[in-house]
Coordinates of C-alpha atoms and ligand atoms in Angstrom, one line a residue:
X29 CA 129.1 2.0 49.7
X30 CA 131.7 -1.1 50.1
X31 CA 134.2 1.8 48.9
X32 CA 133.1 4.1 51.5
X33 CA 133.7 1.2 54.2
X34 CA 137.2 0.7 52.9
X35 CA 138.3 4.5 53.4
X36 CA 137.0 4.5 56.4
X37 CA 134.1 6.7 55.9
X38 CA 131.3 4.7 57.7
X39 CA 134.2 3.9 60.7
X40 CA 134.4 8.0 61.2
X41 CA 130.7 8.2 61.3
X42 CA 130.3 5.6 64.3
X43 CA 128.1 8.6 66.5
X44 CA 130.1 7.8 69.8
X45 CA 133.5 9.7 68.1
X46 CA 132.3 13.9 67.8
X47 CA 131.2 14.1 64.2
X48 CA 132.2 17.0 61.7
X49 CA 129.3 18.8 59.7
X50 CA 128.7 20.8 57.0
X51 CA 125.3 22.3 57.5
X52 CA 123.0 23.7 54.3
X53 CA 121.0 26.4 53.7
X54 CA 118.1 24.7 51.5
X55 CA 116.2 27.5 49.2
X56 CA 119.5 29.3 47.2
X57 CA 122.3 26.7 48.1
X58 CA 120.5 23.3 46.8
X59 CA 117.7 24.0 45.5
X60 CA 116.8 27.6 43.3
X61 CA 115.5 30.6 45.4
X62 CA 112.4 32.0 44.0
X63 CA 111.0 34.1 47.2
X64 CA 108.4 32.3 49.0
X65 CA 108.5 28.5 48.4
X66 CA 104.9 26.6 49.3
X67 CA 104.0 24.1 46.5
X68 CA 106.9 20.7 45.9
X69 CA 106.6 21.5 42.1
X70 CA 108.5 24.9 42.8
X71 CA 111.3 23.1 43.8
X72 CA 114.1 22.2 41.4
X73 CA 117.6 21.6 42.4
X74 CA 120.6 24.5 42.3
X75 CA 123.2 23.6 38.7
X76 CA 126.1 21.8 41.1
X77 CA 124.0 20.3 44.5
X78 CA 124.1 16.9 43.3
X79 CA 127.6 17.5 43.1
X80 CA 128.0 18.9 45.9
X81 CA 126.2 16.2 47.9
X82 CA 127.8 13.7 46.3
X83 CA 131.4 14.9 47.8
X84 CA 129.9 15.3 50.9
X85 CA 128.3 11.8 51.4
X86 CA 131.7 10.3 50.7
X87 CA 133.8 12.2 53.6
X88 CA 133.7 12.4 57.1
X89 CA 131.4 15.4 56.7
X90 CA 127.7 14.7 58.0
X91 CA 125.3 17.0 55.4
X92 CA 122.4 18.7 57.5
X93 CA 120.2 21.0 55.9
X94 CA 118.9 23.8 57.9
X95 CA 115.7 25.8 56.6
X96 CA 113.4 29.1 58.1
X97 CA 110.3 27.9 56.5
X98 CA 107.9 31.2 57.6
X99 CA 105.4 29.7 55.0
X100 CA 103.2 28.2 56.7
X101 CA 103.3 30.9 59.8
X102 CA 102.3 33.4 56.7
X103 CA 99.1 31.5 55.6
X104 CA 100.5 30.1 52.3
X105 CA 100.4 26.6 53.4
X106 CA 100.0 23.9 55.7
X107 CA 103.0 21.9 57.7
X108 CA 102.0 19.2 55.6
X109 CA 102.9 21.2 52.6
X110 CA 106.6 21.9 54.1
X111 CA 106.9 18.2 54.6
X112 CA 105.6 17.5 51.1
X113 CA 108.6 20.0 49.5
X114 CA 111.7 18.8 52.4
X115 CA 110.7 15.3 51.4
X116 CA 110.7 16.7 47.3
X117 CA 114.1 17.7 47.7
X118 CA 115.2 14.4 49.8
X119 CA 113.3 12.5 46.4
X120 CA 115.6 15.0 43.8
X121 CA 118.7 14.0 45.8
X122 CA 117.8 10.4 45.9
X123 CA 117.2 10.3 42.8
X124 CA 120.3 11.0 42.1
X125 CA 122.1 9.2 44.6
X126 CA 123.0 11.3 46.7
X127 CA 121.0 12.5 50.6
X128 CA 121.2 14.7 53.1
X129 CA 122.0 12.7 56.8
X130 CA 119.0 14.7 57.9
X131 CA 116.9 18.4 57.6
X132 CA 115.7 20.0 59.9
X133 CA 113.3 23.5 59.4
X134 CA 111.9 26.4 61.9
X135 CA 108.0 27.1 61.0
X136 CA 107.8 29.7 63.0
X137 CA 107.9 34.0 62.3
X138 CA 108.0 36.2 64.7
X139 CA 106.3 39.1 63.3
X140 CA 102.4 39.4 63.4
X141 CA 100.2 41.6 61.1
X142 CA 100.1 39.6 58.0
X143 CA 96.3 39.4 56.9
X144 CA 96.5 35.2 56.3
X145 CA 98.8 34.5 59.1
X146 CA 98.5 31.3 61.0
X147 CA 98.6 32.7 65.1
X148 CA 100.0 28.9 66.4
X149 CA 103.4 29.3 64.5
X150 CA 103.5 33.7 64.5
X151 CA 106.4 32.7 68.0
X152 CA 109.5 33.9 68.8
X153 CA 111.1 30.9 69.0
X154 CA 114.4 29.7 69.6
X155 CA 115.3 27.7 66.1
X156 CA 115.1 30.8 64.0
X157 CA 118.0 31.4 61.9
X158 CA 120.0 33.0 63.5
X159 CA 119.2 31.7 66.3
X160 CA 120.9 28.3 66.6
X161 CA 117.8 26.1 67.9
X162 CA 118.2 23.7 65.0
X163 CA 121.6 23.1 64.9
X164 CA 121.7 22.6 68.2
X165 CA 119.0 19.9 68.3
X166 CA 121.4 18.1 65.2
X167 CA 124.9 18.6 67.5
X168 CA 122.8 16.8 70.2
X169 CA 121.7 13.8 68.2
X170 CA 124.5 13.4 66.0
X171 CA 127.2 14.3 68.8
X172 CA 128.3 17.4 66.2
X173 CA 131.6 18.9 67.3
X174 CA 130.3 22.7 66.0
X175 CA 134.0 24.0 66.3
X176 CA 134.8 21.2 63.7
X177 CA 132.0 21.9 61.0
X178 CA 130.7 24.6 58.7
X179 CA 127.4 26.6 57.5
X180 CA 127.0 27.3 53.8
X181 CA 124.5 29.7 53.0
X182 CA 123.3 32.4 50.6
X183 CA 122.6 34.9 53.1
X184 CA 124.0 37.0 55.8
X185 CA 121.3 35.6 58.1
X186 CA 123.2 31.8 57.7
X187 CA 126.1 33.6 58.2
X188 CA 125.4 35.3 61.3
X189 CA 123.9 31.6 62.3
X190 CA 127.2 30.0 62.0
X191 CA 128.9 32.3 63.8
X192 CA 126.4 32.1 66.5
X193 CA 127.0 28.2 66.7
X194 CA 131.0 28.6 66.8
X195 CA 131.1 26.5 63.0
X196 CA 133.1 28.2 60.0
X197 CA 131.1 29.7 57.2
X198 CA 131.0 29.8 53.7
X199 CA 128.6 32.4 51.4
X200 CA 127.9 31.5 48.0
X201 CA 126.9 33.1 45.8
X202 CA 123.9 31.9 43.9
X203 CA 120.3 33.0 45.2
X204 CA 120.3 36.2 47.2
X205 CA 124.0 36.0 47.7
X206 CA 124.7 37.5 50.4
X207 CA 121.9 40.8 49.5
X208 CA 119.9 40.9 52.5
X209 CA 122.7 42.6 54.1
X210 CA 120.4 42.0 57.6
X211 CA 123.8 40.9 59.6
X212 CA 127.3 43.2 59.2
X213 CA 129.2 39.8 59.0
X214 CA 132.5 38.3 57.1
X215 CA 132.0 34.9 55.7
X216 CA 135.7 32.7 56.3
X217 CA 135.2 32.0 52.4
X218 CA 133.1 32.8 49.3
X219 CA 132.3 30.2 46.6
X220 CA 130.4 30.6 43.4
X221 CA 127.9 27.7 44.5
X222 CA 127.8 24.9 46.6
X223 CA 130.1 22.8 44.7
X224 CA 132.7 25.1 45.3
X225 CA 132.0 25.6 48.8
X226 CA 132.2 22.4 49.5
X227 CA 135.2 21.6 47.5
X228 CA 136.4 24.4 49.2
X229 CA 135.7 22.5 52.6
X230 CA 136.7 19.4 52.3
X231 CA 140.5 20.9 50.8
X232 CA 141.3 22.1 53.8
X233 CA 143.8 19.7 56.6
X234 CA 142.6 19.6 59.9
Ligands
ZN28 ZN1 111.3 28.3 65.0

């Protein structure tokens, strides 16, 4: 921290200067995809996020993580349950000394017909990756330049999200990397994991 203070990290991170982001995809980028995630002990951290975090918490990069949770819409679990596994991987992190600045996840599917589905959260709503609700909300209370930041994601649907919020965007390739193929969409880069997306970031002079 008192090293962080002498490079001027925490002096960059005063809110009333625009702030510079790198936003995160959560299940495939930090922690490992597995399909549906609904129970804290399914979570275990991605090879390199530590790593990853690490770099970010020491430069002028705020780290926002940025998560469609339709689990709880689908009848697998409760809100609570989301909470239980966002605050999981905020422990992991800890634990290893490193933190997101904040997460923020949409609960919400718009598609109805599931047999379990929970009818309060089956919306179309407006923080839906790709739709840019969430990021949004963070660029308000962070005072987020978008132009200046970045989305790193394992999908074409955080791609498309990036885009949609004016931010750069990197791909990486570990969990469906890139598969899903829902969005026709060119990522500015493609890193094998978050590490090197972020290494690949924070290389760059601006
Ligand atoms: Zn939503």
């Amino acid at each position: 921290m008192e090293s962080d203070i002498r490079n001027g990290v925490v002096a960059a991170k005063n809110l009333s200067k625009p702030q510079k982001c790198v936003f995160l995809d959560r299940d495939g980028v930090l922690n490992k995809h597995i399909g549906l995630l609904y129970k804290p002990e399914q979570l275990e951290l991605e090879q390199t996020a530590v790593a990853a975090m690490a770099r970010l918490n020491t430069s002028q990069y705020l780290a926002v993580v940025i998560t469609n949770q339709p689990v709880v819409a689908r009848g697998l679990c409760e809100i609570e349950d989301v909470d239980e596994i966002q605050n999981k991987l905020q422990t992991l992190l800890g634990e290893n000394h490193v933190y997101a600045d904040d997460m923020f996840y949409c609960p919400h599917h718009p598609d109805k017909g599931y047999p379990e589905e929970n009818p309060a959260y089956k919306i179309e709503c407006g923080c839906r990756k790709p739709k840019t609700g969430m990021l949004m909300t963070a660029a308000v209370k962070y005072n987020i330049d978008l132009t200046n930041s970045w989305f790193i994601g394992d999908t074409t649907v955080d791609i498309k999200t990036g885009e949609n919020a004016g931010a750069r965007t990197v791909l990486v390739r570990t969990g469906e990397a890139g598969g899903d193929r829902k969005y026709d969409v060119t990522p500015d880069f493609t890193a094998d994991d978050v590490l090197g997306a972020v290494e690949y970031i924070l290389s760059l002079k601006d």
